[in-house]
Short mmCIF file of C-alpha atoms in Angstrom, two decimals:
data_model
loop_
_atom_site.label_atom_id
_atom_site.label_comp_id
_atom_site.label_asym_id
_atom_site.label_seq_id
_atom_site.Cartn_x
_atom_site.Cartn_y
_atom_site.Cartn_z
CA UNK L 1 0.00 0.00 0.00
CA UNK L 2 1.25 3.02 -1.24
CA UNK L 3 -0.26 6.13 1.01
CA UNK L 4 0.13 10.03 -0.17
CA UNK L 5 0.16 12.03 2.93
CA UNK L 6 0.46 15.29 1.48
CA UNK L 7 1.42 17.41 -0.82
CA UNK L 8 3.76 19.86 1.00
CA UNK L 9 7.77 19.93 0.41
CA UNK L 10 10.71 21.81 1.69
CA UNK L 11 12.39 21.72 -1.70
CA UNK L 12 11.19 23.04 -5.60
CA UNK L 13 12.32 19.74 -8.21
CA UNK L 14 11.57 21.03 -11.38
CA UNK L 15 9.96 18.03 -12.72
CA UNK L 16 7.62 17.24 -9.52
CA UNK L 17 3.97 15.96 -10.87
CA UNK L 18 2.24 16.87 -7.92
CA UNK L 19 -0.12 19.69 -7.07
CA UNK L 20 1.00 22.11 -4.76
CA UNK L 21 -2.00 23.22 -3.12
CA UNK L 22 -0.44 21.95 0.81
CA UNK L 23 -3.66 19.16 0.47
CA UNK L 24 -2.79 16.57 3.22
CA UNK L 25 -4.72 13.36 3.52
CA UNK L 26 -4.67 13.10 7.65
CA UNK L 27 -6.03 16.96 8.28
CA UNK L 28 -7.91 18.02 9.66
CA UNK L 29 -6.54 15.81 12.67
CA UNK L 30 -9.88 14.79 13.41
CA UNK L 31 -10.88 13.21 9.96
CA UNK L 32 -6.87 11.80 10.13
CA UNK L 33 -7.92 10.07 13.15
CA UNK L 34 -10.60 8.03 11.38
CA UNK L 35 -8.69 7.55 7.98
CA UNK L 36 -5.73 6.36 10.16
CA UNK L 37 -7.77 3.89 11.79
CA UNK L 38 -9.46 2.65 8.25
CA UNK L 39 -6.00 2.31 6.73
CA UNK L 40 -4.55 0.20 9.90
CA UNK L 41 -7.35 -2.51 9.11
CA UNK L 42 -4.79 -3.05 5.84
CA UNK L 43 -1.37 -3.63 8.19
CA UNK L 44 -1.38 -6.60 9.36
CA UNK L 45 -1.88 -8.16 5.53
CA UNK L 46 0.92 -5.72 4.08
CA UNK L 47 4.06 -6.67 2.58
CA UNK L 48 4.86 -2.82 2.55
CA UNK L 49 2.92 0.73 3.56
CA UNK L 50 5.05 3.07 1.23
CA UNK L 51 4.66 6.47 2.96
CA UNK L 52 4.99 9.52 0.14
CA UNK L 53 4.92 13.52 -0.06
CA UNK L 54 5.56 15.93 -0.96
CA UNK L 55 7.78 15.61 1.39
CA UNK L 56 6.69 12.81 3.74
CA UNK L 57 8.48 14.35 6.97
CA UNK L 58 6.90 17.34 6.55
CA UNK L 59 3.16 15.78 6.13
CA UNK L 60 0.74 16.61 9.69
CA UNK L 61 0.00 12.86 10.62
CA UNK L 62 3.16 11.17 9.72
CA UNK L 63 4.53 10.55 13.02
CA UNK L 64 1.00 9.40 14.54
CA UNK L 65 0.96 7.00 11.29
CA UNK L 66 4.28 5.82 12.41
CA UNK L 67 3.21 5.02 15.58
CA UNK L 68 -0.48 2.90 14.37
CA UNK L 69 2.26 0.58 12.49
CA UNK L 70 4.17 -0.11 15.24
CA UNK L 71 1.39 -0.96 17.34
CA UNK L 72 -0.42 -3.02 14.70
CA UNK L 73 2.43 -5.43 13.15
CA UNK L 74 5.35 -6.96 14.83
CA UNK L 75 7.83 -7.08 11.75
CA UNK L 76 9.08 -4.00 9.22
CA UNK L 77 6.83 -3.21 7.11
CA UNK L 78 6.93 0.72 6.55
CA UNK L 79 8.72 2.73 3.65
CA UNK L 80 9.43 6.20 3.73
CA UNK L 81 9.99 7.65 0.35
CA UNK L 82 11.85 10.62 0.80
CA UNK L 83 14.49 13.65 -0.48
CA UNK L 84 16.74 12.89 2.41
CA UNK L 85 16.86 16.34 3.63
CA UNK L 86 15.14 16.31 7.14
CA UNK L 87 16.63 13.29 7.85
CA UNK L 88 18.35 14.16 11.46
CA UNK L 89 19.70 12.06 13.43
CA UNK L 90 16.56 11.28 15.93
CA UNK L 91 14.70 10.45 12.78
CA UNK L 92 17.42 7.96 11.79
CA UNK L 93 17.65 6.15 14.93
CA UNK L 94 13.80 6.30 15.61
CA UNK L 95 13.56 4.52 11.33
CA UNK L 96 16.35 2.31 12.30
CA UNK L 97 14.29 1.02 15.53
CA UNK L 98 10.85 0.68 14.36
CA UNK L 99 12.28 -0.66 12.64
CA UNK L 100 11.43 0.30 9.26
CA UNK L 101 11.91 -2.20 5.87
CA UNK L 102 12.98 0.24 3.14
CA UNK L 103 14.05 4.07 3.14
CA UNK L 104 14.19 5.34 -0.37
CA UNK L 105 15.90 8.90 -1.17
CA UNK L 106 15.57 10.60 -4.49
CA UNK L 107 18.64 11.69 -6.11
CA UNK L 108 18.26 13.10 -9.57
CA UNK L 109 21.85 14.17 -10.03
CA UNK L 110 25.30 12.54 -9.52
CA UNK L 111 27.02 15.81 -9.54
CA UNK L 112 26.70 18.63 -6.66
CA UNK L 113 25.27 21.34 -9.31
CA UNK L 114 22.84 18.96 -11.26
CA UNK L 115 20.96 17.88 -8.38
CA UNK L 116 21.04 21.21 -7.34
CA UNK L 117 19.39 22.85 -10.59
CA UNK L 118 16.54 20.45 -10.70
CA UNK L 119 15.75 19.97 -6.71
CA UNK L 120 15.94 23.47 -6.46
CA UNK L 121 16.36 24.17 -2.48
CA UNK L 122 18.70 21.13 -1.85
CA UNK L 123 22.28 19.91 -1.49
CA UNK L 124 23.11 16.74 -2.76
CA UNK L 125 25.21 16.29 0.65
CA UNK L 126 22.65 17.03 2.83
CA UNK L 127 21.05 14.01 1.50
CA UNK L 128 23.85 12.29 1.75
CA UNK L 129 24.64 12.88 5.42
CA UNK L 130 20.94 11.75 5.68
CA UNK L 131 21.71 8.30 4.31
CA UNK L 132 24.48 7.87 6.58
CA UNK L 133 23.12 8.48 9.49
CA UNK L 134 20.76 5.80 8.78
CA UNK L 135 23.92 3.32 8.31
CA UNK L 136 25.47 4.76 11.00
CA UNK L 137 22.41 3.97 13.70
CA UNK L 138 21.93 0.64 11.88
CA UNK L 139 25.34 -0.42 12.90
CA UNK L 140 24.93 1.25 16.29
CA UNK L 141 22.24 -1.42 16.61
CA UNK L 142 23.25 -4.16 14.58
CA UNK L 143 20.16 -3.94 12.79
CA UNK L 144 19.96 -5.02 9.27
CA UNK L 145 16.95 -2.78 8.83
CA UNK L 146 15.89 -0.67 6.84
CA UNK L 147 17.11 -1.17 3.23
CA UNK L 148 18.45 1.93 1.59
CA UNK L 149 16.97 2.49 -1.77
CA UNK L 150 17.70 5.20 -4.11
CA UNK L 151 15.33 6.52 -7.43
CA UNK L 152 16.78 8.82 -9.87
CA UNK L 153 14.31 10.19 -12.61
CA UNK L 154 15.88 10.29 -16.29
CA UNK L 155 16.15 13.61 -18.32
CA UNK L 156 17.75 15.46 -20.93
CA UNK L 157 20.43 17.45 -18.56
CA UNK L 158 20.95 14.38 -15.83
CA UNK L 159 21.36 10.79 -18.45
CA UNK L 160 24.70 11.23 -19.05
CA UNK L 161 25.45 11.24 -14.98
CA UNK L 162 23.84 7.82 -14.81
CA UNK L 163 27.21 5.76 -14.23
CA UNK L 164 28.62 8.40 -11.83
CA UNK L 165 25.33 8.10 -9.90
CA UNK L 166 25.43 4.18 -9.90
CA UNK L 167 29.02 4.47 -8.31
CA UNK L 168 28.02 6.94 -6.14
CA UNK L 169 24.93 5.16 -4.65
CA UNK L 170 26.73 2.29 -3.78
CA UNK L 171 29.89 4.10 -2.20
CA UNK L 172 27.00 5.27 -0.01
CA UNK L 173 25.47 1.97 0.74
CA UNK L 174 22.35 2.11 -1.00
CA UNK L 175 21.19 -1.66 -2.14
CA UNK L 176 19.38 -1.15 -4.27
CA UNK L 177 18.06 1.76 -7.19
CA UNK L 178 14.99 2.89 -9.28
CA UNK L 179 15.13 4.94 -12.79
CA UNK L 180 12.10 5.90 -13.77
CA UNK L 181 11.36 8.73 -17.04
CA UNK L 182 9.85 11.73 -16.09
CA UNK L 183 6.09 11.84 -15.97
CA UNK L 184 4.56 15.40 -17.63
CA UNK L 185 1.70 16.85 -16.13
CA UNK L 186 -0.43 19.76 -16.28
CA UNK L 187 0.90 20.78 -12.87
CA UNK L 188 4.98 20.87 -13.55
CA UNK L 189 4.59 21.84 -16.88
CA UNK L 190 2.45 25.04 -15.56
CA UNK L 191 5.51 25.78 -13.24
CA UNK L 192 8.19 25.20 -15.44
CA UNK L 193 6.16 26.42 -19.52
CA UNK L 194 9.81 24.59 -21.20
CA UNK L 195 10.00 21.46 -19.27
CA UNK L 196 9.17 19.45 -22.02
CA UNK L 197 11.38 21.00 -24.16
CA UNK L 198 14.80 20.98 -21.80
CA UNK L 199 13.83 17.92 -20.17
CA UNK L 200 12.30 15.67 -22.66
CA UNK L 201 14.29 13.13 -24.60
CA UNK L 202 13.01 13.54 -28.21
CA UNK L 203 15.65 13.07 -30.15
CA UNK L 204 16.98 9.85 -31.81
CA UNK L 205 20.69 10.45 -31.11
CA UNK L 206 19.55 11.12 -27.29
CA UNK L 207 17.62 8.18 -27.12
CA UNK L 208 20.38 5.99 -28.97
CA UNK L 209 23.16 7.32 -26.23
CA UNK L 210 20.68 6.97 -23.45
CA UNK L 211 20.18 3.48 -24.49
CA UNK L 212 23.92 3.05 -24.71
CA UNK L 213 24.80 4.29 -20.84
CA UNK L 214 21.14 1.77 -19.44
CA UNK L 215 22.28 -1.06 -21.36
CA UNK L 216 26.19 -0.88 -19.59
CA UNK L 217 24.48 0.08 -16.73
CA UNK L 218 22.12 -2.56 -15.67
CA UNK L 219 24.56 -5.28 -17.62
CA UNK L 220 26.44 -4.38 -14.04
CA UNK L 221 23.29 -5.74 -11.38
CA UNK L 222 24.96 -7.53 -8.55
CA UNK L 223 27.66 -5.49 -8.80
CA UNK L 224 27.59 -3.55 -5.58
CA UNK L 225 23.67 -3.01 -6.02
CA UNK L 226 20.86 -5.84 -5.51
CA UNK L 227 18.79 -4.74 -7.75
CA UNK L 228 18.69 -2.02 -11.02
CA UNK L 229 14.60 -1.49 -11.74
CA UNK L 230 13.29 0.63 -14.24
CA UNK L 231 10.07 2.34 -15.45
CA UNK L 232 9.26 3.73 -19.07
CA UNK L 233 12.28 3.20 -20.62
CA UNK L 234 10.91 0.25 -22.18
CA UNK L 235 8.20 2.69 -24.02
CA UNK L 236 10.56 5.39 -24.98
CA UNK L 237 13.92 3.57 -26.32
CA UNK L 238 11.47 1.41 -28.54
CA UNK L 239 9.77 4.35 -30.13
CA UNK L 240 13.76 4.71 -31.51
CA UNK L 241 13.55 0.93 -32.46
CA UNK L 242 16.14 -0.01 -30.18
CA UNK L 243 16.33 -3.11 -28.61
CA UNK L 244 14.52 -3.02 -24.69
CA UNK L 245 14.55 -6.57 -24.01
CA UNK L 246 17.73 -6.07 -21.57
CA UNK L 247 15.69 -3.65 -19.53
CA UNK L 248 13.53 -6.58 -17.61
CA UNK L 249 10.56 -3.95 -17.07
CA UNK L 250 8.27 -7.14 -17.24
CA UNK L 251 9.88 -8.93 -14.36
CA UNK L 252 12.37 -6.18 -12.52
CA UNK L 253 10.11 -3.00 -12.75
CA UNK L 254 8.95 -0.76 -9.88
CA UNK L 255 6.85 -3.12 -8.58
CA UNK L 256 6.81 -3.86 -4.53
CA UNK L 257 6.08 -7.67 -4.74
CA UNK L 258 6.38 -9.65 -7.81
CA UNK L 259 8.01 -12.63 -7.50
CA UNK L 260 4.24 -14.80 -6.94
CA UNK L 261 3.52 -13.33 -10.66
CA UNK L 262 6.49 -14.19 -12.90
CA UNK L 263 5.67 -15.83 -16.63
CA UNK L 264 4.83 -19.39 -15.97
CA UNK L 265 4.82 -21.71 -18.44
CA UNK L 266 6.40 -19.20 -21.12
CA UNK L 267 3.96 -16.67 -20.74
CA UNK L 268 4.06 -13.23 -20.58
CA UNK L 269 4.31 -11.22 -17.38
CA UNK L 270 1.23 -9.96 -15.64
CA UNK L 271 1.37 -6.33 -13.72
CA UNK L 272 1.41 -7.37 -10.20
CA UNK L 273 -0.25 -4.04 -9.26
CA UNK L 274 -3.59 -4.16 -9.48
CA UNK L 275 -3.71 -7.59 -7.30
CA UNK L 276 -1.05 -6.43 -4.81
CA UNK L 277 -1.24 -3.00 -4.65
CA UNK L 278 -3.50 0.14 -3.39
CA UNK L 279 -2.24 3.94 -3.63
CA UNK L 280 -3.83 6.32 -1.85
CA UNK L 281 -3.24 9.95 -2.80
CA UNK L 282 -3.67 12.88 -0.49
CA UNK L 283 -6.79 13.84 -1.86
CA UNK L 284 -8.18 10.27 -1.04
CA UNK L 285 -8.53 9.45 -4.26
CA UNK L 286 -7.16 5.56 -4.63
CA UNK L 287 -5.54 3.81 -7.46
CA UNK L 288 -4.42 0.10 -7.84
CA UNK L 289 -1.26 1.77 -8.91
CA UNK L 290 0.53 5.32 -8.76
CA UNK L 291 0.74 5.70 -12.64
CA UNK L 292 -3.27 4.25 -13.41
CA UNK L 293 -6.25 6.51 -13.31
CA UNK L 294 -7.97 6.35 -9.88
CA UNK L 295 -11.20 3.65 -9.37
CA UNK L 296 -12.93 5.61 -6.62
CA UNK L 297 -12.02 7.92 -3.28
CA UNK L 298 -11.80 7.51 0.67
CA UNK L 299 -13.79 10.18 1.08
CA UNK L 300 -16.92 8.77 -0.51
CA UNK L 301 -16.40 5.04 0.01
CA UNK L 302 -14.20 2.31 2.67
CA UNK L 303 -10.97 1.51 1.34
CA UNK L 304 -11.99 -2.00 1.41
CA UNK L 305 -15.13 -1.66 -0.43
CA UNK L 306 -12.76 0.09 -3.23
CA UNK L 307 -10.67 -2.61 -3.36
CA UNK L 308 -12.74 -5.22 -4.89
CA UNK L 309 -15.55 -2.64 -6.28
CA UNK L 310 -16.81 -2.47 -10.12
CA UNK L 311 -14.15 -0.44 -11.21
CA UNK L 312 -11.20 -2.48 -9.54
CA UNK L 313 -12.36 -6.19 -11.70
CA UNK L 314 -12.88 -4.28 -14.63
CA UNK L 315 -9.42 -2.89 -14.44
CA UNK L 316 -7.99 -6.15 -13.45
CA UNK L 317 -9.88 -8.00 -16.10
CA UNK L 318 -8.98 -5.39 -19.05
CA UNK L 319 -5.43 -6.10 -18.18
CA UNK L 320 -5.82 -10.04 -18.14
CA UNK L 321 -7.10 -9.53 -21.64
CA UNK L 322 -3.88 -7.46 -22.71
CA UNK L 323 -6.42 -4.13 -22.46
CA UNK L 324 -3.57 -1.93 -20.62
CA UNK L 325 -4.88 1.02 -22.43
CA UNK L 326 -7.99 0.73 -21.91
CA UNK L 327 -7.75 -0.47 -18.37
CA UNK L 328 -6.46 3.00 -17.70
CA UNK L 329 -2.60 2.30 -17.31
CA UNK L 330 -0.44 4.73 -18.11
CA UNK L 331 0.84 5.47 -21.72
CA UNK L 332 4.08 6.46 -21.47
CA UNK L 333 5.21 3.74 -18.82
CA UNK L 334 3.02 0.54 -19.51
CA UNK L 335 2.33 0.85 -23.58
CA UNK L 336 4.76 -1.87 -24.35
CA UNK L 337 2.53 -4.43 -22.48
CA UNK L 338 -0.83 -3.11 -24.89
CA UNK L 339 -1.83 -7.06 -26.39
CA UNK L 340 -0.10 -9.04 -24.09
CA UNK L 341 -1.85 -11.83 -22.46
CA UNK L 342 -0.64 -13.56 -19.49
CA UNK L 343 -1.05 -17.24 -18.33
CA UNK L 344 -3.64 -16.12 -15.10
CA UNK L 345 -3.33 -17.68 -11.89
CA UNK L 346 -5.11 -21.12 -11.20
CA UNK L 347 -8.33 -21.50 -9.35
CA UNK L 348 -6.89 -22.73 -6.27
CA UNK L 349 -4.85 -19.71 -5.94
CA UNK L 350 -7.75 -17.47 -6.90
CA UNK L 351 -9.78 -18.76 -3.72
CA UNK L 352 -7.03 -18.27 -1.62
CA UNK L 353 -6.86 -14.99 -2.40
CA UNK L 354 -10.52 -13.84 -2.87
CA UNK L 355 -10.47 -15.30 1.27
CA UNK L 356 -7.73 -13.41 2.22
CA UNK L 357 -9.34 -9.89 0.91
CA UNK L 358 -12.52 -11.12 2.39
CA UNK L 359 -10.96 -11.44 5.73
CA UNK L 360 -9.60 -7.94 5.21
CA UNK L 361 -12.71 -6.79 4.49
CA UNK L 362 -14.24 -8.01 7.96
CA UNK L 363 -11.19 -7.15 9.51
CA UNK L 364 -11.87 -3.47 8.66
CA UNK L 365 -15.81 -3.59 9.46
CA UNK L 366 -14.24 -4.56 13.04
CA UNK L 367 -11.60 -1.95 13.53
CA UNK L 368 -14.21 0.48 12.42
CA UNK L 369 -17.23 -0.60 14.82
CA UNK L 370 -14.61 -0.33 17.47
CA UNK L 371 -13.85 3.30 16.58
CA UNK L 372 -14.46 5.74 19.57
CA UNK L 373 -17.47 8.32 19.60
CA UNK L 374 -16.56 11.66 18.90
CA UNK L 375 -18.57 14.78 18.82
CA UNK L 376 -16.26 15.79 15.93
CA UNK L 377 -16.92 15.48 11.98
CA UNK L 378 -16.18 11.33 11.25
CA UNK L 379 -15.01 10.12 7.96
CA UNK L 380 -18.92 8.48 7.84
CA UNK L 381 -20.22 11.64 8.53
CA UNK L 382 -17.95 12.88 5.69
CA UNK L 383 -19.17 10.00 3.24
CA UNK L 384 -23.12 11.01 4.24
CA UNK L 385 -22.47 14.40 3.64
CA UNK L 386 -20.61 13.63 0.03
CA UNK L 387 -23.59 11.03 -0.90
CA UNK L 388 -26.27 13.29 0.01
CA UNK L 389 -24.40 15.92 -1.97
CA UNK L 390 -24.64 13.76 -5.33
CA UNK L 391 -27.99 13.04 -4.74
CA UNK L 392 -28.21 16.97 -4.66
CA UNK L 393 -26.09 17.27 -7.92
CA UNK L 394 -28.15 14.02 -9.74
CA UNK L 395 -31.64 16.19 -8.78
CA UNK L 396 -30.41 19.47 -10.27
CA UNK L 397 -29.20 17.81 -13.20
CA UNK L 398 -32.69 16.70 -13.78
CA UNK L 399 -34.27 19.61 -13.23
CA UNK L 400 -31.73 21.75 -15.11
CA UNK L 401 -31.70 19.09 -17.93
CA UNK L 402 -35.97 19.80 -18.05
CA UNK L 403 -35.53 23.03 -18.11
CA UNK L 404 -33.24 22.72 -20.76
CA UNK L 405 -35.99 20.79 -23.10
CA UNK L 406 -38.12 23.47 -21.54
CA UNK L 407 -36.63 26.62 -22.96
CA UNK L 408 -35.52 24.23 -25.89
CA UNK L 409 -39.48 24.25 -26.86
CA UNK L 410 -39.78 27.39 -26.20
CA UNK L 411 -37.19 28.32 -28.57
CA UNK L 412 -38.94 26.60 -31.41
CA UNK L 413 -41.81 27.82 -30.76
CA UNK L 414 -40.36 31.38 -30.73
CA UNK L 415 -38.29 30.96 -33.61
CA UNK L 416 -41.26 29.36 -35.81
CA UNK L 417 -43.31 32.52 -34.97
CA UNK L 418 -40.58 34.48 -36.03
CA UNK L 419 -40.24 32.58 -39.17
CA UNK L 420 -44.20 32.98 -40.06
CA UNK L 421 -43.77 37.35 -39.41
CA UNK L 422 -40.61 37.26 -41.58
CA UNK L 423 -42.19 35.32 -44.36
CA UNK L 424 -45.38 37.69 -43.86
CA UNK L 425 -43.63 40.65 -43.81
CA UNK L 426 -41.27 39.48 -46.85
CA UNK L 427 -44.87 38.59 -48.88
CA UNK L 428 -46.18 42.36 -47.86
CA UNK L 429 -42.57 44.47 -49.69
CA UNK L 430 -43.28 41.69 -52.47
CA UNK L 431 -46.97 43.25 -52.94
CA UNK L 432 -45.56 46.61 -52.13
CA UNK L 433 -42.85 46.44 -54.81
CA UNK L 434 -45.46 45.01 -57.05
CA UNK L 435 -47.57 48.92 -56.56
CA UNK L 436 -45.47 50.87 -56.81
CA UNK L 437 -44.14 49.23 -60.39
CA UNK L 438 -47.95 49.24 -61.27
CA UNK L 439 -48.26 52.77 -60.61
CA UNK L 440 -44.95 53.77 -62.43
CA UNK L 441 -46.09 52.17 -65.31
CA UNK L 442 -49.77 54.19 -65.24
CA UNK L 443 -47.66 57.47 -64.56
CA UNK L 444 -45.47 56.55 -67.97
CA UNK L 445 -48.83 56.52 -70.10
CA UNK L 446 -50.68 58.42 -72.18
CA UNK L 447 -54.05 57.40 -70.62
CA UNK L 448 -52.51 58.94 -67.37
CA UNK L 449 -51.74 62.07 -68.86
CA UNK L 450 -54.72 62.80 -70.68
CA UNK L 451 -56.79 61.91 -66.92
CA UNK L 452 -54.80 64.65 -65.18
CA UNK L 453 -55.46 67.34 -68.18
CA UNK L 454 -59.04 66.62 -67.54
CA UNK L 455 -58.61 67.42 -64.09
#
């Protein structure tokens, strides 16, 4: 489980996706209280709760979420995803004796003024000296925990600093690393109006260098690092026709848990995500991964309910069928998997796992009948108010749509009577016209003349 907390950061990277609007999923503290106690139903069933910003240190709730896990699971489950910056020393020893499984720091430069150009605000040591005061408390304790992961996101300016970055990750004692091409959205390219044009690899000599530095790169796994895992490289070096197959996206990708879901029998690999993962973004809107289009929202309906709703099969059966695309993945990363039909799990493993979400889903009913009473606004209370309020929308939708057809008629009827007074009042010049050429011509004769002499 992947959870947002917020969207607030101490730092400016260039190529950040995320609104900036300081929306944080836990506050008001009271509605946190009631989300935190929905999402702990989930921890004792995780293999990981990835915690995200912004800036996850920074988020209001991130310490009390800290403490739920603790209390709720006996083994390390918890990931911080984070830019290293506010990681002091009491924060290191408190991750190293949760203890947490994985901290991962993003480093988008291998050089002091790269990093510093696109994670505007930052030193690349000061995340450094974050990372090692991690190591340094886990040898304190003797604690093999957490993992130190690193994720470095590919662009025009920073490519070329991929080896130097490799090195430098693993003088540092980081196991393990994630590359992932940058993801455009309306919000960073509103900030920054010529990301796409500095940042974007577009061109075919790029892409044929880029593929170059990847390919000697990851030919180097085990070296030093555990694991090299990528993310949309697959989609952009093949747009260049160059060969991606070295890459491994199907079976070494940014996924948490994969390993159950490997090609069996020669088949092709299914995306994990949608059967082991649930992302929940600070405005409680929840995806079955970070890169897919949401299925539904917190705020309107129990995490557990979203889970295995409507919208979650269809998306899981679209991409059984090959459907990526029209499951809602994302282009840019998950394109290369469009067609693709994987050999599906059997049926005893399907009833295994169809009991283990049900027993989540009881799980959760419990932990939430249990919740305290509270004078103060409840994430039910929340979910009343938001159904009550599309009931509102659905009934003026109606009435606006009849009063559409309404003044629709009316319109007609208008425009008709109009028509009939134009088409009179064209037919009345016609017989005007039609005098006065009438009377011209009895002015222009003789007959005419001799009738006024008379008079």
């Amino acid at each position: 489980m992947g959870v947002v907390l917020s969207n607030r950061c101490n730092i400016g990277c260039i190529h950040c996706y995320q609104r900036k609007n300081a929306d944080a999923l836990l506050a008001p503290a009271e509605i946190g209280r009631d989300v935190r106690r929905e999402l702990s139903g989930f921890y004792p069933y995780l293999s990981m709760l990835d915690l995200l910003g912004g800036e996850a240190f920074l988020s209001p709730g991130f310490s009390d979420l800290v403490d739920d896990v603790r209390a709720a699971v006996d083994r390390p489950v918890l990931r911080v995803t984070t830019n290293g910056t506010l990681l002091d020393d009491a924060w290191a020893e408190r991750i190293v004796r949760t203890p947490f499984l994985r901290v991962t720091v993003s480093i988008d430069g291998a050089t002091p003024a790269t990093y510093r150009r696109l994670r505007a605000g930052a030193e690349l040591e000061t995340a450094l000296a974050g990372i090692r005061r991690i190591r340094q408390w886990k040898a304190r304790l003797g604690s093999r925990y957490p993992c130190l992961d690193s994720f470095f996101v590919i662009m025009r300016s920073n490519f070329r600093e991929i080896p130097q970055y490799l090195r430098l990750m693993r003088d540092e004692g980081v196991e393990e690393v994630a590359m992932e091409t940058m993801r455009i959205t309306p919000e960073n390219t509103a900030r920054h109006p010529t990301l796409v044009e500095d940042e974007v690899i577009c061109e075919p000599r790029e892409a044929a260098e880029l593929h170059a530095i990847v390919r000697e790169a990851v030919g180097e796994r085990g070296r030093g690092l555990r694991a090299i895992r990528v993310s949309g490289l697959a989609t952009l070096l093949a747009a260049y026709g160059l060969d991606t197959s070295f890459l491994r996206e199907d079976g070494d990708g940014l996924y948490p848990e994969s390993d159950d879901l490997r090609p069996r029998n020669g088949g092709f690999e299914l995306c994990p995500n949608p059967w082991t993962t649930l992302f929940v973004t600070e405005s409680g809107d929840v995806h079955l991964c970070f890169l897919s289009e949401p299925i539904g929202n917190l705020y309107e309906t129990p995490l557990a309910e979203i889970w295995n709703s409507p919208q979650a099969l269809a998306k899981r059966s679209r991409m059984i069928a090959g459907r990526y695309l029209a499951s809602k993945c994302s282009g840019p990363s998950c394109s290369w998997r469009e067609g693709r039909r994987p050999t599906v799990p059997d049926a005893a493993e399907r009833k295994r796992l169809l009991a283990e979400m049900s027993e989540i889903v009881r799980r959760a009913e419990r932990l939430h009948a249990n919740g305290e009473a509270s004078d103060l606004p409840s994430l039910d209370a929340i979910r009343r108010l938001l159904a009550a309020r599309r009931d509102s929308v659905s009934e003026l939708e109606g009435l606006f749509q009849h009063l559409c057809e309404t003044n629709g008629a009316i319109h007609r009827q208008g425009q008709e009577y109009i028509d009939r007074l134009e088409a009179d009042l064209k037919a009345s010049r016609e017989e005007r016209d039609r005098f006065r050429k009438e009377i011209a011509v009895l002015r222009n004769s003789r007959w005419f003349d001799r009738l006024l002499h008379r008079s």
